[in-house]
Amino acid sequence: MVIMTDRYAVIGNPVAHSKSPLIHAEFARQTGESLSYEPLFCELSGFEAAVMRFRDEGGRGLNVTVPFKLGAYELSEHRTARAESALAVNTLTLGHDGIGGDNTDGAGLIRDLTQNLRVALLAKRILLMGAGGASYGVCGPLLDQKPVLLVVANRSLDKASALCRHFDAAHTRSTEMRAAPYDELTGEQFDLVINATSAGLANAMPALPVRLFAPGALAYEMVYGKATPFMQFAQREGVRTADGLGMLVEQAAESFYVWRGVRPQTAPVIELLRDSGK
Ligand code: NDP
């Protein structure tokens, strides 16, 4: 008897560093789902061809990482509401009904914040730093939690303003949402500050004023696996910090659920990655 194993992959450039194969292998082991999951390197100009080839070879789904999330959005023949809201796709389902696009980044962040870190977002004051793909992915799900204030700060203010305009009409009845340059944050205080910039990867951070954090605040850094300047700054200011490892595992779990209809346990996988320093 031949047992068919469903094939999945993470496609990106670069992709060798990705933890997704390890995470999905753990999910499959834990749930008993029969699947394989591999890294798939793709030339910058070859995204669509690579997806089609993978599908023609029997591939069932792809996670999409830098720099192809917009390409995946455009390639999707049908999209979920959260993918539409994010204008980006990180989860492709290659089914009989065509290529489906979803975005699980926002759900991953909200689960990490509310379930793992036990942070309530209702009526809270949130600062979101960055106006790139990650911010677009998380903005809708953050607004769904009904914070009282969501300020989006970015080096290029026009990008933060465009992001606010994109989300304004749909969500902001219970939330005041506005764009701000970093140097206008002096005197404001937030319960949650999310660093969705890539500055930490280059050991940099946006220029933040001191006393930005309200008592009991959380500083959340989307970059994971290193003590970034933002996390060090927050620790000097005396507040709790979290990195993006939980979000990474939670968005993967959400993709796994989209594909398999089974929700894996994330806590043991987060622990495994942390303990192994992977
Ligand atoms: P983008 O390239 O789309 O956007 C980068 C953002 O960072 C822009 O807003 C840019 O500002 C800002 N930025 C870059 N360098 C600096 C700096 N030195 N000072 C201030 N701002 C800076 O990236 P993404 O939005 O896709 O990703 C952002 C980060 O989030 C990445 O590090 C990524 O690894 C992480 N991420 C983590 C996830 C997780 O699961 N943990 C999931 C998704 C993303 P400007 O517009 O002015 O250039």
Short mmCIF file of C-alpha atoms and ligand atoms in Angstrom, two decimals:
data_model
loop_
_atom_site.label_atom_id
_atom_site.label_comp_id
_atom_site.label_asym_id
_atom_site.label_seq_id
_atom_site.Cartn_x
_atom_site.Cartn_y
_atom_site.Cartn_z
CA MET A 1 0.00 0.00 0.00
CA VAL A 2 1.32 3.44 -0.91
CA ILE A 3 0.74 6.12 1.73
CA MET A 4 0.46 9.56 0.11
CA THR A 5 2.20 12.34 2.02
CA ASP A 6 0.87 15.84 1.37
CA ARG A 7 3.59 18.26 0.39
CA TYR A 8 4.00 21.79 1.74
CA ALA A 9 6.84 24.32 1.67
CA VAL A 10 7.94 27.81 2.64
CA ILE A 11 8.97 29.86 -0.38
CA GLY A 12 11.28 32.85 -0.05
CA ASN A 13 14.56 34.53 -0.95
CA PRO A 14 16.48 33.93 1.25
CA VAL A 15 14.81 30.92 2.86
CA ALA A 16 17.56 28.70 4.26
CA HIS A 17 17.31 30.39 7.68
CA SER A 18 13.56 29.75 7.97
CA LYS A 19 12.31 27.95 11.08
CA SER A 20 9.04 27.01 9.38
CA PRO A 21 10.16 23.49 8.28
CA LEU A 22 11.09 22.67 11.88
CA ILE A 23 7.86 24.15 13.26
CA HIS A 24 5.61 22.31 10.80
CA ALA A 25 7.48 19.04 11.31
CA GLU A 26 6.74 19.38 15.04
CA PHE A 27 3.06 20.18 14.35
CA ALA A 28 2.79 17.13 12.05
CA ARG A 29 4.44 14.84 14.64
CA GLN A 30 2.20 16.18 17.39
CA THR A 31 -1.09 15.86 15.44
CA GLY A 32 -0.25 12.69 13.47
CA GLU A 33 -0.88 14.49 10.16
CA SER A 34 0.94 12.89 7.22
CA LEU A 35 2.78 15.69 5.46
CA SER A 36 6.19 16.90 4.35
CA TYR A 37 7.37 20.52 4.57
CA GLU A 38 10.49 21.90 2.91
CA PRO A 39 12.26 25.23 2.27
CA LEU A 40 11.86 26.37 -1.35
CA PHE A 41 14.33 28.98 -2.58
CA CYS A 42 12.99 31.10 -5.41
CA GLU A 43 14.74 33.52 -7.78
CA LEU A 44 13.35 37.04 -7.45
CA SER A 45 11.82 36.98 -10.94
CA GLY A 46 10.52 33.41 -10.75
CA PHE A 47 7.81 33.44 -8.07
CA GLU A 48 4.76 32.62 -10.18
CA ALA A 49 6.56 29.87 -12.14
CA ALA A 50 7.86 28.32 -8.91
CA VAL A 51 4.37 28.23 -7.36
CA MET A 52 2.89 26.65 -10.50
CA ARG A 53 5.67 24.06 -10.65
CA PHE A 54 5.16 23.17 -7.00
CA ARG A 55 1.43 22.81 -7.58
CA ASP A 56 1.92 20.69 -10.72
CA GLU A 57 4.18 18.39 -8.72
CA GLY A 58 1.34 17.82 -6.24
CA GLY A 59 2.15 20.53 -3.67
CA ARG A 60 -0.84 21.36 -1.45
CA GLY A 61 0.19 24.63 0.18
CA LEU A 62 2.92 27.23 0.59
CA ASN A 63 3.94 29.66 3.27
CA VAL A 64 5.27 32.81 1.66
CA THR A 65 7.99 34.94 3.12
CA VAL A 66 10.12 37.93 2.13
CA PRO A 67 9.90 39.31 -0.55
CA PHE A 68 6.97 37.48 -2.14
CA LYS A 69 3.94 38.29 0.06
CA LEU A 70 2.63 40.89 -2.39
CA GLY A 71 3.28 38.57 -5.35
CA ALA A 72 1.33 35.86 -3.53
CA TYR A 73 -1.54 38.30 -3.00
CA GLU A 74 -1.65 39.06 -6.71
CA LEU A 75 -1.39 35.39 -7.69
CA SER A 76 -4.27 34.31 -5.43
CA GLU A 77 -7.46 33.51 -7.31
CA HIS A 78 -9.54 33.88 -4.16
CA ARG A 79 -8.62 35.51 -0.86
CA THR A 80 -9.83 35.61 2.72
CA ALA A 81 -11.06 38.87 4.24
CA ARG A 82 -7.91 39.11 6.35
CA ALA A 83 -5.70 38.75 3.26
CA GLU A 84 -7.71 41.48 1.53
CA SER A 85 -7.32 43.71 4.55
CA ALA A 86 -3.56 43.06 4.77
CA LEU A 87 -2.99 43.48 1.00
CA ALA A 88 -0.51 40.60 1.41
CA VAL A 89 -0.62 36.80 1.53
CA ASN A 90 1.60 34.53 3.62
CA THR A 91 -0.40 31.30 3.17
CA LEU A 92 -1.31 29.81 -0.21
CA THR A 93 -3.64 26.83 -0.55
CA LEU A 94 -3.22 24.98 -3.85
CA GLY A 95 -6.60 23.31 -4.23
CA HIS A 96 -8.98 22.07 -6.92
CA ASP A 97 -10.81 25.39 -6.67
CA GLY A 98 -7.70 27.39 -7.62
CA ILE A 99 -5.06 29.22 -5.62
CA GLY A 100 -6.36 30.52 -2.30
CA GLY A 101 -4.60 33.33 -0.42
CA ASP A 102 -4.73 33.96 3.32
CA ASN A 103 -2.76 36.02 5.81
CA THR A 104 -2.13 34.51 9.24
CA ASP A 105 0.39 37.07 10.58
CA GLY A 106 -2.23 39.16 12.40
CA ALA A 107 -3.94 36.15 13.96
CA GLY A 108 -0.50 34.94 15.05
CA LEU A 109 0.32 38.22 16.78
CA ILE A 110 -3.06 38.45 18.52
CA ARG A 111 -2.81 34.88 19.79
CA ASP A 112 0.70 35.47 21.10
CA LEU A 113 -0.37 38.68 22.84
CA THR A 114 -3.67 37.52 24.29
CA GLN A 115 -3.14 33.77 24.92
CA ASN A 116 0.60 33.40 25.55
CA LEU A 117 1.42 36.78 27.07
CA ARG A 118 -2.02 37.37 28.63
CA VAL A 119 -2.29 40.96 27.43
CA ALA A 120 -5.81 42.37 27.06
CA LEU A 121 -6.11 44.87 24.21
CA LEU A 122 -9.63 46.21 24.78
CA ALA A 123 -9.53 49.98 25.44
CA LYS A 124 -5.71 49.98 25.50
CA ARG A 125 -3.36 52.55 23.95
CA ILE A 126 -1.17 50.94 21.28
CA LEU A 127 1.84 52.27 19.38
CA LEU A 128 2.69 50.35 16.20
CA MET A 129 6.11 51.18 14.77
CA GLY A 130 6.62 50.55 11.06
CA ALA A 131 4.34 50.77 8.04
CA GLY A 132 5.59 47.85 5.95
CA GLY A 133 4.05 44.46 5.17
CA ALA A 134 4.06 43.26 8.76
CA SER A 135 2.15 46.34 9.95
CA TYR A 136 -0.46 45.89 7.21
CA GLY A 137 -0.85 42.25 8.30
CA VAL A 138 -1.48 43.03 11.97
CA CYS A 139 -3.39 46.31 11.82
CA GLY A 140 -6.85 44.88 11.08
CA PRO A 141 -6.64 42.17 13.77
CA LEU A 142 -5.33 44.76 16.28
CA LEU A 143 -8.27 47.07 15.53
CA ASP A 144 -10.67 44.11 15.92
CA GLN A 145 -9.55 43.99 19.57
CA LYS A 146 -10.97 47.51 20.02
CA PRO A 147 -8.06 49.43 21.53
CA VAL A 148 -8.93 53.02 22.38
CA LEU A 149 -5.93 54.38 20.44
CA LEU A 150 -3.69 53.05 17.68
CA VAL A 151 -0.84 55.32 16.66
CA VAL A 152 1.24 54.21 13.66
CA ALA A 153 4.73 55.73 13.63
CA ASN A 154 7.11 55.41 10.73
CA ARG A 155 10.33 56.94 9.45
CA SER A 156 8.56 57.87 6.21
CA LEU A 157 5.39 59.47 7.54
CA ASP A 158 3.54 59.25 4.21
CA LYS A 159 3.61 55.45 4.46
CA ALA A 160 2.11 55.53 7.96
CA SER A 161 -0.58 57.95 6.74
CA ALA A 162 -1.41 55.67 3.79
CA LEU A 163 -1.72 52.71 6.15
CA CYS A 164 -4.09 54.68 8.41
CA ARG A 165 -6.20 55.68 5.41
CA HIS A 166 -6.39 52.04 4.26
CA PHE A 167 -7.77 50.89 7.63
CA ASP A 168 -9.69 53.98 8.58
CA ALA A 169 -13.08 53.36 6.99
CA ALA A 170 -13.48 49.73 7.99
CA HIS A 171 -12.52 49.68 11.62
CA THR A 172 -12.03 52.84 13.50
CA ARG A 173 -15.41 53.43 15.11
CA SER A 174 -14.15 52.43 18.57
CA THR A 175 -10.52 53.35 18.03
CA GLU A 176 -8.78 56.63 17.39
CA MET A 177 -6.19 55.86 14.72
CA ARG A 178 -3.52 58.27 13.53
CA ALA A 179 -0.09 58.43 11.95
CA ALA A 180 2.80 60.18 13.72
CA PRO A 181 6.49 60.79 13.20
CA TYR A 182 8.72 59.42 15.98
CA ASP A 183 9.73 62.87 17.16
CA GLU A 184 6.12 63.77 17.93
CA LEU A 185 5.64 60.93 20.42
CA THR A 186 7.20 62.85 23.31
CA GLY A 187 4.72 63.14 26.18
CA GLU A 188 2.50 60.26 24.98
CA GLN A 189 2.24 56.95 26.88
CA PHE A 190 1.24 53.52 25.57
CA ASP A 191 0.18 50.21 27.15
CA LEU A 192 1.61 48.24 24.24
CA VAL A 193 4.42 49.25 21.90
CA ILE A 194 4.94 46.92 18.93
CA ASN A 195 8.11 47.17 16.89
CA ALA A 196 7.09 46.05 13.40
CA THR A 197 10.12 47.65 11.77
CA SER A 198 13.07 45.65 10.48
CA ALA A 199 15.47 48.03 12.27
CA GLY A 200 16.42 45.38 14.86
CA LEU A 201 17.86 43.16 12.15
CA ALA A 202 20.47 45.89 11.56
CA ASN A 203 20.96 46.50 15.31
CA ALA A 204 19.13 49.81 15.02
CA MET A 205 15.89 51.19 16.42
CA PRO A 206 13.57 54.08 15.69
CA ALA A 207 14.36 57.23 17.70
CA LEU A 208 11.96 56.87 20.64
CA PRO A 209 11.50 59.33 23.51
CA VAL A 210 11.92 58.13 27.10
CA ARG A 211 8.85 57.61 29.34
CA LEU A 212 6.89 56.23 26.37
CA PHE A 213 5.58 53.25 28.32
CA ALA A 214 2.57 53.42 30.65
CA PRO A 215 2.84 51.49 33.94
CA GLY A 216 2.51 47.73 33.25
CA ALA A 217 3.20 48.18 29.52
CA LEU A 218 4.55 45.51 27.19
CA ALA A 219 7.24 46.14 24.57
CA TYR A 220 6.78 43.67 21.71
CA GLU A 221 9.58 43.16 19.17
CA MET A 222 8.60 41.26 16.00
CA VAL A 223 12.21 40.32 15.31
CA TYR A 224 13.17 37.21 17.29
CA GLY A 225 16.25 35.43 18.51
CA LYS A 226 18.26 38.50 19.55
CA ALA A 227 18.22 41.26 22.14
CA THR A 228 17.52 44.15 19.77
CA PRO A 229 18.21 47.81 20.64
CA PHE A 230 14.43 48.29 21.09
CA MET A 231 14.24 45.47 23.64
CA GLN A 232 17.28 46.86 25.46
CA PHE A 233 15.71 50.33 25.47
CA ALA A 234 12.46 48.93 26.90
CA GLN A 235 14.33 47.02 29.58
CA ARG A 236 16.15 50.20 30.58
CA GLU A 237 12.72 51.87 30.85
CA GLY A 238 11.73 49.06 33.22
CA VAL A 239 8.98 47.33 31.20
CA ARG A 240 8.25 43.73 30.21
CA THR A 241 9.51 42.68 26.77
CA ALA A 242 8.64 39.90 24.33
CA ASP A 243 10.21 38.95 21.01
CA GLY A 244 8.42 37.68 17.88
CA LEU A 245 9.12 33.97 18.33
CA GLY A 246 5.63 33.39 19.71
CA MET A 247 4.09 35.22 16.76
CA LEU A 248 6.17 33.14 14.34
CA VAL A 249 4.92 29.87 15.83
CA GLU A 250 1.33 31.12 16.16
CA GLN A 251 1.11 32.29 12.53
CA ALA A 252 2.49 28.90 11.49
CA ALA A 253 -0.15 27.14 13.62
CA GLU A 254 -2.86 29.22 11.97
CA SER A 255 -1.55 28.20 8.50
CA PHE A 256 -1.49 24.57 9.63
CA TYR A 257 -5.11 24.94 10.72
CA VAL A 258 -6.06 26.54 7.38
CA TRP A 259 -4.53 23.61 5.49
CA ARG A 260 -5.34 20.64 7.73
CA GLY A 261 -8.33 21.72 9.84
CA VAL A 262 -6.39 20.72 12.96
CA ARG A 263 -5.05 23.19 15.51
CA PRO A 264 -1.64 22.14 16.89
CA GLN A 265 -0.40 23.04 20.36
CA THR A 266 2.04 25.92 20.14
CA ALA A 267 3.47 26.17 23.67
CA PRO A 268 5.72 23.06 23.38
CA VAL A 269 7.03 24.25 20.01
CA ILE A 270 7.81 27.76 21.29
CA GLU A 271 9.58 26.16 24.25
CA LEU A 272 11.51 23.79 21.99
CA LEU A 273 12.75 26.64 19.78
CA ARG A 274 13.69 28.79 22.76
CA ASP A 275 15.50 25.99 24.59
CA SER A 276 17.43 24.93 21.53
CA GLY A 277 18.28 28.54 20.66
CA LYS A 278 17.15 27.75 17.12
P1 NDP B 1 9.13 45.87 5.36
O1 NDP B 1 10.43 45.86 4.65
O2 NDP B 1 7.86 45.78 4.59
O3 NDP B 1 9.02 47.21 6.27
C1 NDP B 1 10.11 47.59 7.06
C2 NDP B 1 9.68 48.70 8.00
O4 NDP B 1 10.77 48.95 8.91
C3 NDP B 1 9.36 50.02 7.33
O5 NDP B 1 8.29 50.63 8.02
C4 NDP B 1 10.66 50.82 7.52
O6 NDP B 1 10.46 52.23 7.56
C5 NDP B 1 11.08 50.35 8.87
N1 NDP B 1 12.52 50.50 9.14
C6 NDP B 1 13.53 49.78 8.61
N2 NDP B 1 14.72 50.18 9.14
C7 NDP B 1 14.43 51.17 10.03
C8 NDP B 1 15.22 51.98 10.89
N3 NDP B 1 16.55 51.84 10.95
N4 NDP B 1 14.60 52.89 11.67
C9 NDP B 1 13.24 53.02 11.63
N5 NDP B 1 12.44 52.29 10.83
C10 NDP B 1 13.02 51.37 10.03
O7 NDP B 1 9.24 44.68 6.44
P2 NDP B 1 8.02 43.87 7.09
O8 NDP B 1 6.99 44.84 7.49
O9 NDP B 1 7.65 42.73 6.24
O10 NDP B 1 8.75 43.24 8.39
C11 NDP B 1 9.14 44.04 9.48
C12 NDP B 1 9.83 43.17 10.52
O11 NDP B 1 8.89 42.28 11.12
C13 NDP B 1 10.95 42.30 9.92
O12 NDP B 1 12.06 42.38 10.76
C14 NDP B 1 10.37 40.89 9.97
O13 NDP B 1 11.37 39.92 10.18
C15 NDP B 1 9.42 40.97 11.17
N6 NDP B 1 8.32 40.01 11.05
C16 NDP B 1 8.19 39.07 12.06
C17 NDP B 1 7.16 38.15 12.01
C18 NDP B 1 7.05 37.13 13.09
O14 NDP B 1 6.31 36.15 12.92
N7 NDP B 1 7.73 37.30 14.21
C19 NDP B 1 6.18 38.13 10.91
C20 NDP B 1 6.39 39.19 9.93
C21 NDP B 1 7.43 40.08 10.02
P3 NDP B 1 10.43 53.12 6.20
O15 NDP B 1 9.08 52.89 5.58
O16 NDP B 1 10.61 54.51 6.68
O17 NDP B 1 11.56 52.62 5.34
#
